[in-house]
PDB file of C-alpha atoms in Angstrom:
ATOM      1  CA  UNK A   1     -73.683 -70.805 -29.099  1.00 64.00           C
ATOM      2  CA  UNK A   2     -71.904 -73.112 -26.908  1.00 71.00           C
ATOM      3  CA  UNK A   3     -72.027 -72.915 -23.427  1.00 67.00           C
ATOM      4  CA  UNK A   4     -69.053 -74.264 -21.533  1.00 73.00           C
ATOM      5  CA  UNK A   5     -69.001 -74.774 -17.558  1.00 77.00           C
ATOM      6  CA  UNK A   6     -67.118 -72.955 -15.411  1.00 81.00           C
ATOM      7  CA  UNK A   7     -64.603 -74.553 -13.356  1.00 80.00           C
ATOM      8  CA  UNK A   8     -63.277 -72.694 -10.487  1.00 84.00           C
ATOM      9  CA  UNK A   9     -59.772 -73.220  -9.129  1.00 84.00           C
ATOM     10  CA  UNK A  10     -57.448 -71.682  -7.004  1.00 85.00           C
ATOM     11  CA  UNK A  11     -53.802 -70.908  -7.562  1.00 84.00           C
ATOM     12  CA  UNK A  12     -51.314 -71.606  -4.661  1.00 79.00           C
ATOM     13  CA  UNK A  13     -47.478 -71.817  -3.773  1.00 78.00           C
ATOM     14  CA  UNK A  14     -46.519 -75.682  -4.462  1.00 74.00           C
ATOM     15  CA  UNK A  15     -45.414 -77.497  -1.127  1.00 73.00           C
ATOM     16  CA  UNK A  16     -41.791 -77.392  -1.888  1.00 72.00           C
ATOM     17  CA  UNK A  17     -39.891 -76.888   1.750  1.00 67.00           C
ATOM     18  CA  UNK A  18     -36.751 -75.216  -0.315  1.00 65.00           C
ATOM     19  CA  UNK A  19     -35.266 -71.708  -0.488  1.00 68.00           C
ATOM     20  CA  UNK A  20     -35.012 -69.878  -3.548  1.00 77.00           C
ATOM     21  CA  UNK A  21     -36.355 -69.422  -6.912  1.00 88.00           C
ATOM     22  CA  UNK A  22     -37.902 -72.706  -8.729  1.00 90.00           C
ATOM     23  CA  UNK A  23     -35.724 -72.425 -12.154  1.00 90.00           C
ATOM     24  CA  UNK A  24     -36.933 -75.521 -13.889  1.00 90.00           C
ATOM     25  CA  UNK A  25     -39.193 -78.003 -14.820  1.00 93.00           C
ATOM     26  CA  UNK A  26     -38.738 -80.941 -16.638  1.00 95.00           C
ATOM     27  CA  UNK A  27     -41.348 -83.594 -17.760  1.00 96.00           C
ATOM     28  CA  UNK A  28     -39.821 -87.024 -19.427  1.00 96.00           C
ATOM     29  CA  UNK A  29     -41.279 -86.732 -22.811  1.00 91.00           C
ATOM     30  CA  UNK A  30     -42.269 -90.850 -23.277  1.00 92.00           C
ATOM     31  CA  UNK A  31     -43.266 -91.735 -20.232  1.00 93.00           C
ATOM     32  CA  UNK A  32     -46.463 -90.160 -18.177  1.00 93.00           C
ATOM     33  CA  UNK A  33     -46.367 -89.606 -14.311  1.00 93.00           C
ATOM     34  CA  UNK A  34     -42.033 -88.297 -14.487  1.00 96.00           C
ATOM     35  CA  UNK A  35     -41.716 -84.500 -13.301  1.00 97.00           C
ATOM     36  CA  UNK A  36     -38.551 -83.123 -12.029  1.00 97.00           C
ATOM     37  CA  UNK A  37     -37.896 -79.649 -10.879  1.00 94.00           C
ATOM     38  CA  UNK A  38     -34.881 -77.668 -10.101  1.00 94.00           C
ATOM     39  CA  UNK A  39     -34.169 -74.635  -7.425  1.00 92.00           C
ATOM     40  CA  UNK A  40     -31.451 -72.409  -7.679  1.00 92.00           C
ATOM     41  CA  UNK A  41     -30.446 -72.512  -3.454  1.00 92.00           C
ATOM     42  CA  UNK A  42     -32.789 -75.442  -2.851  1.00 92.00           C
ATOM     43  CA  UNK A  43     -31.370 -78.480  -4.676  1.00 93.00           C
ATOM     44  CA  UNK A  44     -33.674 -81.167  -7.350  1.00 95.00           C
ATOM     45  CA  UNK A  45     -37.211 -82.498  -6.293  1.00 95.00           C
ATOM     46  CA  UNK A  46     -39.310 -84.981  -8.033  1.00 96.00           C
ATOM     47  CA  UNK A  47     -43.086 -85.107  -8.145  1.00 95.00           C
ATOM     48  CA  UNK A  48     -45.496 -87.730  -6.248  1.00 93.00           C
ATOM     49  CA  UNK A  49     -48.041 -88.033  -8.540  1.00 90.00           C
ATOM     50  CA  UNK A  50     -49.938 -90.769  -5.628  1.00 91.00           C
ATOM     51  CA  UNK A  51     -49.162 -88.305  -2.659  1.00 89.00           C
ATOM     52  CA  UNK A  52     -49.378 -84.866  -4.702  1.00 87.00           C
ATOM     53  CA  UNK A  53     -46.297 -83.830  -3.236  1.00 89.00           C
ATOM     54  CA  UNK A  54     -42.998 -82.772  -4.199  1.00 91.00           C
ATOM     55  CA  UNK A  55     -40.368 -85.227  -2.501  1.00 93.00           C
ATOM     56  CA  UNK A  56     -36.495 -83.596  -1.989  1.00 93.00           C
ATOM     57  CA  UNK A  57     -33.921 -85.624  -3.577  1.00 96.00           C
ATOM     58  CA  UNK A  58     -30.816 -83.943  -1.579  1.00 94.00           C
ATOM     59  CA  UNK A  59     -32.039 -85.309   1.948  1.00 93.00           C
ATOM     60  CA  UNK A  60     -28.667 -87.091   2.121  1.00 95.00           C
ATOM     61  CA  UNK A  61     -26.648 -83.689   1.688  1.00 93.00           C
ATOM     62  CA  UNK A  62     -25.169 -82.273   4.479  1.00 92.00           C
ATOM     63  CA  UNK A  63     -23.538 -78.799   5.856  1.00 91.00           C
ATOM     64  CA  UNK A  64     -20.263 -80.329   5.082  1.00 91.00           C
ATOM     65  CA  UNK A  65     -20.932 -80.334   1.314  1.00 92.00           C
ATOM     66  CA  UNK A  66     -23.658 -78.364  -0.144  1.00 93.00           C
ATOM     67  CA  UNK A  67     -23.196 -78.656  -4.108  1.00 95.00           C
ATOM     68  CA  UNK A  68     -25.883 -80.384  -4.554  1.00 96.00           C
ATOM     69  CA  UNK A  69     -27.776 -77.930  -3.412  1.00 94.00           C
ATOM     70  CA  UNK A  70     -26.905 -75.784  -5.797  1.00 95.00           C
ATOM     71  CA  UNK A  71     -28.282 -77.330  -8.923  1.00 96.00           C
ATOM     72  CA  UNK A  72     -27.859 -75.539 -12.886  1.00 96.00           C
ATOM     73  CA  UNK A  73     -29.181 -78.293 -14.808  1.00 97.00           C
ATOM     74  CA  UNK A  74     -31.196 -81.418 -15.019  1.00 97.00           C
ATOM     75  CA  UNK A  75     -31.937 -84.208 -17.370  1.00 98.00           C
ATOM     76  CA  UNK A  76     -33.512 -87.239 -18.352  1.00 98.00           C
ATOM     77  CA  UNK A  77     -32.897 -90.295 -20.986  1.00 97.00           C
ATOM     78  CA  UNK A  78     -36.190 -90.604 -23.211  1.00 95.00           C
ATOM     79  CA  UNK A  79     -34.741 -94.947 -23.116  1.00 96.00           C
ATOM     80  CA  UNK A  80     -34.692 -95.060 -19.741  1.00 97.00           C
ATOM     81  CA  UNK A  81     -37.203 -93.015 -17.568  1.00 97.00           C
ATOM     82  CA  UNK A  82     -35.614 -94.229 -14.424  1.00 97.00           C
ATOM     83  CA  UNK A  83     -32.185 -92.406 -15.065  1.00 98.00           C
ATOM     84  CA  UNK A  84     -31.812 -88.702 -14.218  1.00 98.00           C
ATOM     85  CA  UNK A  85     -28.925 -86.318 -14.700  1.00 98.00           C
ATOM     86  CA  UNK A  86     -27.885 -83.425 -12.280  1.00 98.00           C
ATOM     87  CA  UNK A  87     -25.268 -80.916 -12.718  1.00 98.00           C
ATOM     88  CA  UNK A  88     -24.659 -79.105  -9.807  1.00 97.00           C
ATOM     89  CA  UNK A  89     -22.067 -76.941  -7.724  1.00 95.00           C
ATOM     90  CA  UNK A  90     -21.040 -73.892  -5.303  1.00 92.00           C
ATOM     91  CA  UNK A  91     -17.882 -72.901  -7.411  1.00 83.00           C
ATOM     92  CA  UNK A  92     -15.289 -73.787  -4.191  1.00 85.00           C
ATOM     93  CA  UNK A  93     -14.046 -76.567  -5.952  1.00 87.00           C
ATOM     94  CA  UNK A  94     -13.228 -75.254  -9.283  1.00 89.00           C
ATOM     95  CA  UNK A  95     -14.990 -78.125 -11.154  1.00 94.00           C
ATOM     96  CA  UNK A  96     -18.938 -79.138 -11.071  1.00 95.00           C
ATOM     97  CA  UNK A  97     -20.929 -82.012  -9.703  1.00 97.00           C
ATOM     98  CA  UNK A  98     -22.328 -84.830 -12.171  1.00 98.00           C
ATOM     99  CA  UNK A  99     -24.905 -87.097 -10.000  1.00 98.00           C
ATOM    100  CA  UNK A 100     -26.275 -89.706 -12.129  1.00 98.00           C
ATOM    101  CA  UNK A 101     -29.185 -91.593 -10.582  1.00 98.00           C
ATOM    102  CA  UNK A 102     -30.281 -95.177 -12.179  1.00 98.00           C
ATOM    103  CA  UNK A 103     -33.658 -95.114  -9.553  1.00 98.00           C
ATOM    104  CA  UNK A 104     -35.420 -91.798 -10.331  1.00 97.00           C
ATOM    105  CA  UNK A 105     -33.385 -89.997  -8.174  1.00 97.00           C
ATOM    106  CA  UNK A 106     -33.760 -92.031  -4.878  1.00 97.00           C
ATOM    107  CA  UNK A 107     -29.646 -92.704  -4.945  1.00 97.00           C
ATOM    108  CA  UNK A 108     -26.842 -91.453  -6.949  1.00 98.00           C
ATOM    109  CA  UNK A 109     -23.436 -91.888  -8.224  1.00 98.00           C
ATOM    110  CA  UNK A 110     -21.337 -89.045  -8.620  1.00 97.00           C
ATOM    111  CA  UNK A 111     -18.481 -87.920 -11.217  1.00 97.00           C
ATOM    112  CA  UNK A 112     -17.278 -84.507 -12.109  1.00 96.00           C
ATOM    113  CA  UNK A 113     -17.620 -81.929 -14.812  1.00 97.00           C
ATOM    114  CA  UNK A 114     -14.157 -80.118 -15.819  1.00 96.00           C
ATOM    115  CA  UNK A 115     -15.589 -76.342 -15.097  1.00 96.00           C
ATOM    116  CA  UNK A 116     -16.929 -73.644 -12.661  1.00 93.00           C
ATOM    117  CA  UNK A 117     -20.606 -74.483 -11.946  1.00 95.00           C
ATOM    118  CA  UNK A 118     -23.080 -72.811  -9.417  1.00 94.00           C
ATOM    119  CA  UNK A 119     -27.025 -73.043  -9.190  1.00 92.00           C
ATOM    120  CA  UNK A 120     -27.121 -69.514  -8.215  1.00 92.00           C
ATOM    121  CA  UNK A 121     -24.830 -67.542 -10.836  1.00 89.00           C
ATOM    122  CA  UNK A 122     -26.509 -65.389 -13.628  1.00 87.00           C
ATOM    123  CA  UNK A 123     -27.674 -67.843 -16.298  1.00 88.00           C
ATOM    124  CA  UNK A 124     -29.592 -69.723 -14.097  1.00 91.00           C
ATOM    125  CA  UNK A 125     -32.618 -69.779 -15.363  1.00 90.00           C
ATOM    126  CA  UNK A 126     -31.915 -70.279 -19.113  1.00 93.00           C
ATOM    127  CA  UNK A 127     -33.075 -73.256 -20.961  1.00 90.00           C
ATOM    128  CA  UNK A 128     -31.965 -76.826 -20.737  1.00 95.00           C
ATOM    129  CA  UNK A 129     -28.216 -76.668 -20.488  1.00 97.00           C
ATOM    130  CA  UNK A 130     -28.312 -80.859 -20.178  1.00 98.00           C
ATOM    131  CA  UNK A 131     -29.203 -82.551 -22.925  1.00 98.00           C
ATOM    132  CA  UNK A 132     -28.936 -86.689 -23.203  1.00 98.00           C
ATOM    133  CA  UNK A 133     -28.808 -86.872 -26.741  1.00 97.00           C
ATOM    134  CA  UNK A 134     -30.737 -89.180 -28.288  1.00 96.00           C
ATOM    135  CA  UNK A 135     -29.408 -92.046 -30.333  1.00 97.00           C
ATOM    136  CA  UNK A 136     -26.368 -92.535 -27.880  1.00 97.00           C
ATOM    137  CA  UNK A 137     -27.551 -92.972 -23.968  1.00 97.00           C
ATOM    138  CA  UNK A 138     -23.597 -92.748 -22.975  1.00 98.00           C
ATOM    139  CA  UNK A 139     -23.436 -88.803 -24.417  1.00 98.00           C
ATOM    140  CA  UNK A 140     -24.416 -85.800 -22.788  1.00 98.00           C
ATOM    141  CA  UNK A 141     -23.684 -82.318 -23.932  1.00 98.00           C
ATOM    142  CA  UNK A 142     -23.753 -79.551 -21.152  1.00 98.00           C
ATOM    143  CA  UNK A 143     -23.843 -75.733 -21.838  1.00 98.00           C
ATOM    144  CA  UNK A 144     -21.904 -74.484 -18.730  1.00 97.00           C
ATOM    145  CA  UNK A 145     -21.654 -70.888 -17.335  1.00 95.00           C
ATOM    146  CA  UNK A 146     -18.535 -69.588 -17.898  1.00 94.00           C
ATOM    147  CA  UNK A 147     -17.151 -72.610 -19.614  1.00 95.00           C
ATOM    148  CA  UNK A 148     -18.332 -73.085 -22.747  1.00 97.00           C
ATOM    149  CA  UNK A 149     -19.938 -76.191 -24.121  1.00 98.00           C
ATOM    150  CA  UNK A 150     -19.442 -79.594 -23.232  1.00 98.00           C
ATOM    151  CA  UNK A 151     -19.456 -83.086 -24.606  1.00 98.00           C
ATOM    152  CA  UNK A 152     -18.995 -86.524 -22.805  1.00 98.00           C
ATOM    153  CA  UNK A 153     -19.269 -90.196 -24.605  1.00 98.00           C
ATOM    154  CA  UNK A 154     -19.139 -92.242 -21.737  1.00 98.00           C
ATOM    155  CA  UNK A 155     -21.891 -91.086 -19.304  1.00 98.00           C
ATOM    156  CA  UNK A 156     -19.350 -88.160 -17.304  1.00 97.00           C
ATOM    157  CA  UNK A 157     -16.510 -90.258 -16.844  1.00 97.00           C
ATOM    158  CA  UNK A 158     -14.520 -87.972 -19.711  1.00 98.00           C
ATOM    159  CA  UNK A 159     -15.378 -84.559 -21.012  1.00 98.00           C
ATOM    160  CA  UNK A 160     -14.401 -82.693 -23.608  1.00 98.00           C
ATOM    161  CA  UNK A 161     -14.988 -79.085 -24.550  1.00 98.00           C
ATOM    162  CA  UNK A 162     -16.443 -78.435 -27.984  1.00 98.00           C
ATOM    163  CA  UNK A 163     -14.993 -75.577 -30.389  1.00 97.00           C
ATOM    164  CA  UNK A 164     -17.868 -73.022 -29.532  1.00 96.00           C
ATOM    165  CA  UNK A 165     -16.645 -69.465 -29.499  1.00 90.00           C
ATOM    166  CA  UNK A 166     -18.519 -68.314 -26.621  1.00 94.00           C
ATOM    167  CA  UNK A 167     -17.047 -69.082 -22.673  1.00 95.00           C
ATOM    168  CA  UNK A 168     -21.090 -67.881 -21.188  1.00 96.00           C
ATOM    169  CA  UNK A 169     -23.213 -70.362 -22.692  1.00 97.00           C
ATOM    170  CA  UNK A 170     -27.332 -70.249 -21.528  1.00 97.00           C
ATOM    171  CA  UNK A 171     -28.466 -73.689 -23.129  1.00 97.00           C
ATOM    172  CA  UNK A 172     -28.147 -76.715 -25.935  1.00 98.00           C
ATOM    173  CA  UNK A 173     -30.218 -78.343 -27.814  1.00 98.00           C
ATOM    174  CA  UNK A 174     -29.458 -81.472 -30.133  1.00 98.00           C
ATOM    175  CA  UNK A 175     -31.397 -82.587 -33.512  1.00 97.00           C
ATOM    176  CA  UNK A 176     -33.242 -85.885 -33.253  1.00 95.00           C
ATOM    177  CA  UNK A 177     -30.577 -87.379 -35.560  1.00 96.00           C
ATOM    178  CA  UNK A 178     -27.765 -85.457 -33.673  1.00 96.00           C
ATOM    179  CA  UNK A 179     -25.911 -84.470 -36.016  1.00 97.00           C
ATOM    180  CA  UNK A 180     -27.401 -80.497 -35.828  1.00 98.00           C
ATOM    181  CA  UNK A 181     -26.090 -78.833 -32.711  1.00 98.00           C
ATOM    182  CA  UNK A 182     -27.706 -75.288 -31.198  1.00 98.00           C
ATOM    183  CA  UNK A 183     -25.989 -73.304 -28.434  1.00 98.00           C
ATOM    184  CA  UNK A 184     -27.018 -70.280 -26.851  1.00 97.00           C
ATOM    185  CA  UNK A 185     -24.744 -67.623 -25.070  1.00 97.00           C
ATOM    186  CA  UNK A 186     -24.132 -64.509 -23.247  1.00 95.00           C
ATOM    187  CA  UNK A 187     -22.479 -62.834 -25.937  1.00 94.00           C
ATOM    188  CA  UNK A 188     -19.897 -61.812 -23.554  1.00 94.00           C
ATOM    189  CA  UNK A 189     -17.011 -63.299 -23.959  1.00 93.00           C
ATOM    190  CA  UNK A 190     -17.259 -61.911 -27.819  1.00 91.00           C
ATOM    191  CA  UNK A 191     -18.316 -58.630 -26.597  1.00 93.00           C
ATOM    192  CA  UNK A 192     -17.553 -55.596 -28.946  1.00 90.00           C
ATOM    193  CA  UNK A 193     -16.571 -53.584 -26.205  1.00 91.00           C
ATOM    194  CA  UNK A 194     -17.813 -53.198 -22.064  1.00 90.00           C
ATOM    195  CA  UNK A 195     -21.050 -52.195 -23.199  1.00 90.00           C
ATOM    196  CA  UNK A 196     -22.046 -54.285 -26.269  1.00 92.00           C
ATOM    197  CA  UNK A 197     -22.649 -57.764 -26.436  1.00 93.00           C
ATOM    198  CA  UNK A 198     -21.317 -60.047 -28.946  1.00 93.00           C
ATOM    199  CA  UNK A 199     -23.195 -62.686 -31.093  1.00 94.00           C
ATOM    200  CA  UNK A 200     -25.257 -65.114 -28.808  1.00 95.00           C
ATOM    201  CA  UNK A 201     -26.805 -68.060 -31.278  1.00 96.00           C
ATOM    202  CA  UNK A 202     -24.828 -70.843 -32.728  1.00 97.00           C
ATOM    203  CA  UNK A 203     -25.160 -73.805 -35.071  1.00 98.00           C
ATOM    204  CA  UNK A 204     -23.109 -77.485 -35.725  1.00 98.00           C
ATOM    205  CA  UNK A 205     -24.517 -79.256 -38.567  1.00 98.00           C
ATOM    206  CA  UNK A 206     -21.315 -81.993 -37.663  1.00 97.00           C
ATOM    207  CA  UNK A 207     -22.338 -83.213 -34.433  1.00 96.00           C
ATOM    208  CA  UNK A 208     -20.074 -80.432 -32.702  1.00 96.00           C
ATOM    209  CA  UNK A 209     -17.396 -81.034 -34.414  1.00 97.00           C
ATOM    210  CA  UNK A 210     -17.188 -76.937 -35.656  1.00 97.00           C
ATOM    211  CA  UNK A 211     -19.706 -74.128 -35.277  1.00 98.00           C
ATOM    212  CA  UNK A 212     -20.568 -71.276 -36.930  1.00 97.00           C
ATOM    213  CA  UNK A 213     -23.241 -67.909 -36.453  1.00 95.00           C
ATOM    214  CA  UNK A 214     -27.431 -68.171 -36.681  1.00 94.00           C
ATOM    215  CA  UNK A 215     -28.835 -65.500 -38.078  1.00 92.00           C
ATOM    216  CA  UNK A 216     -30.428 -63.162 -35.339  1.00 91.00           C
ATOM    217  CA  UNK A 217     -32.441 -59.905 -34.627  1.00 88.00           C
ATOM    218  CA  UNK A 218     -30.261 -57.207 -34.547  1.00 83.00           C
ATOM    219  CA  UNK A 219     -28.989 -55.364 -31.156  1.00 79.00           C
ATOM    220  CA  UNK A 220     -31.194 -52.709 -29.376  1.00 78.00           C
ATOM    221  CA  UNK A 221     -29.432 -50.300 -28.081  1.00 84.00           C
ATOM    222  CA  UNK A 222     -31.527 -49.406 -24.740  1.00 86.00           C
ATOM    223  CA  UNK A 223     -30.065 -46.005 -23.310  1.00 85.00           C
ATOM    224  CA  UNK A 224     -28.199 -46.282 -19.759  1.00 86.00           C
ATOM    225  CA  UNK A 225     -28.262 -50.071 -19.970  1.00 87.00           C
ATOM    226  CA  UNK A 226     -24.748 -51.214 -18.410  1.00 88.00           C
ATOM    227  CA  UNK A 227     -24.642 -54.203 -21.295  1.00 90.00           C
ATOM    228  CA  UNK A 228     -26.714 -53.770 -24.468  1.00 93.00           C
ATOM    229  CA  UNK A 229     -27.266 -57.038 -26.512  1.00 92.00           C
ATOM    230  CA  UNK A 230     -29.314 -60.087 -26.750  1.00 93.00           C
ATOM    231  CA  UNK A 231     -28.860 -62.977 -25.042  1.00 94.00           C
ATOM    232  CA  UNK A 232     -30.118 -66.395 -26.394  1.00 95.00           C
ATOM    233  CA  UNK A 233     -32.223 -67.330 -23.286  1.00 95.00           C
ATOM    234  CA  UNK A 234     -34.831 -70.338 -23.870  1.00 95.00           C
ATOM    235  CA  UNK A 235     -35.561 -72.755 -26.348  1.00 95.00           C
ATOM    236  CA  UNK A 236     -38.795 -74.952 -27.353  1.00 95.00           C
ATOM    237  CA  UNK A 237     -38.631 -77.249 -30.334  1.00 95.00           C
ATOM    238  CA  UNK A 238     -42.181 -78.536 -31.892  1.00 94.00           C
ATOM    239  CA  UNK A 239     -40.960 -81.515 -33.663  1.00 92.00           C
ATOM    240  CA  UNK A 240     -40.452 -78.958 -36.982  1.00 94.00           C
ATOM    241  CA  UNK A 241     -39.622 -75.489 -35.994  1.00 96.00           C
ATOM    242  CA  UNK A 242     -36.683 -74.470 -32.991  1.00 96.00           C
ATOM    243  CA  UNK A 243     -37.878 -71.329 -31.459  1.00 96.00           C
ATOM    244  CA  UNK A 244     -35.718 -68.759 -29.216  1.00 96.00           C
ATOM    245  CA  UNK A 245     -36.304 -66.101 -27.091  1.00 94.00           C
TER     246      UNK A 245
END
């Protein structure tokens, strides 16, 4: 029988000096040492592997403008680890925040996404809603919260919504040869009625260019519940098989 040796270890709260719930972490998935993590009220922060610490990228933000504070989604280009994506907002504005960072999130430029955002709406702790897709480092798709799905070609400077029935999207995720597109929602805005969700999983096999229904588990109805339904929630993909909660 083999005897393996114990190794004791503690769990703590990690040092971040934010408010709110953590509601993401992202790793960059070619290069070692690149962690990211997103707060719902508490804005984007970016591990120190040398100083084990977690080092605030909205230091620059002020009382004057707090979107982004207030980040929904994150993401990173797999061709170039120093570039990070933020989507961010408060909803005041009517349109969300795009900061694109070229340094690993030590300075930013900033353009705009054409729809309601806000870190701290339902939704916000779905899967990725950012994806950089892979073959093209100029595109982007972005699942927003009441919005629908979004597509840009030029790294934010133009957006464009894609045909997806659903206005409460929860995440995206694009094939490795981008042409297969997966979307979760709410199944709200396709509701049957005010207390039955509509259909929350869809597929593009056209790079977005239509959509149509994934097969899903059927609805449990759960008495008393003020919404019955599913809704697509997270994603992981293991180079073969897409799995959903």
């Amino acid at each position: 029988m083999k005897v393996t040796k114990q190794i004791d270890y503690e769990y703590k709260n990690a040092p971040i000096p934010g408010g709110g719930y953590v509601t993401g972490l992202l790793y960059h998935q070619t290069q070692p040492g690149i962690l990211y993590a997103r707060t719902d009220i508490g804005g984007t922060y970016r591990y120190d592997e040398k100083t084990q610490k977690w080092e605030s990228l909205i230091k620059h933000v002020t009382q004057q403008d707090l979107d982004e504070t207030y980040p929904i989604a994150i993401a990173v280009d797999e061709k170039y680890p120093e570039r990070l994506y933020i989507v961010s907002g408060t909803t005041k504005k009517g349109y969300g925040v795009f900061s694109i960072s070229e340094d690993y999130g030590n300075t930013f430029t900033y353009r705009k996404v054409p729809t309601i955002v806000h870190g701290n709406l339902s939704g916000r702790g779905t899967g990725n809603r950012l994806v950089v897709d892979k073959n093209d480092s100029n595109t982007l798709y972005f699942a927003s919260q009441k919005g629908g799905l979004w597509k840009t070609t030029d790294r934010g400077e133009n957006w464009e919504r894609l045909p997806v029935e659903e206005d409460y999207t929860t995440f995206v995720w694009v094939s490795d040869d981008s042409k297969t597109i997966v979307v979760g929602t709410a199944g709200y805005t396709t509701r049957v009625d005010e207390s039955l969700r509509g259909h929350s999983l869809y597929v593009s096999y056209d790079t977005g260019v239509s959509f149509e229904e994934v097969m899903m588990p059927e609805n449990v109805i759960v008495k008393d519940s003020k919404m019955n339904g599913l809704v697509a929630s997270r994603y992981d993909y293991d180079g073969r098989y897409l799995y959903v909660t």
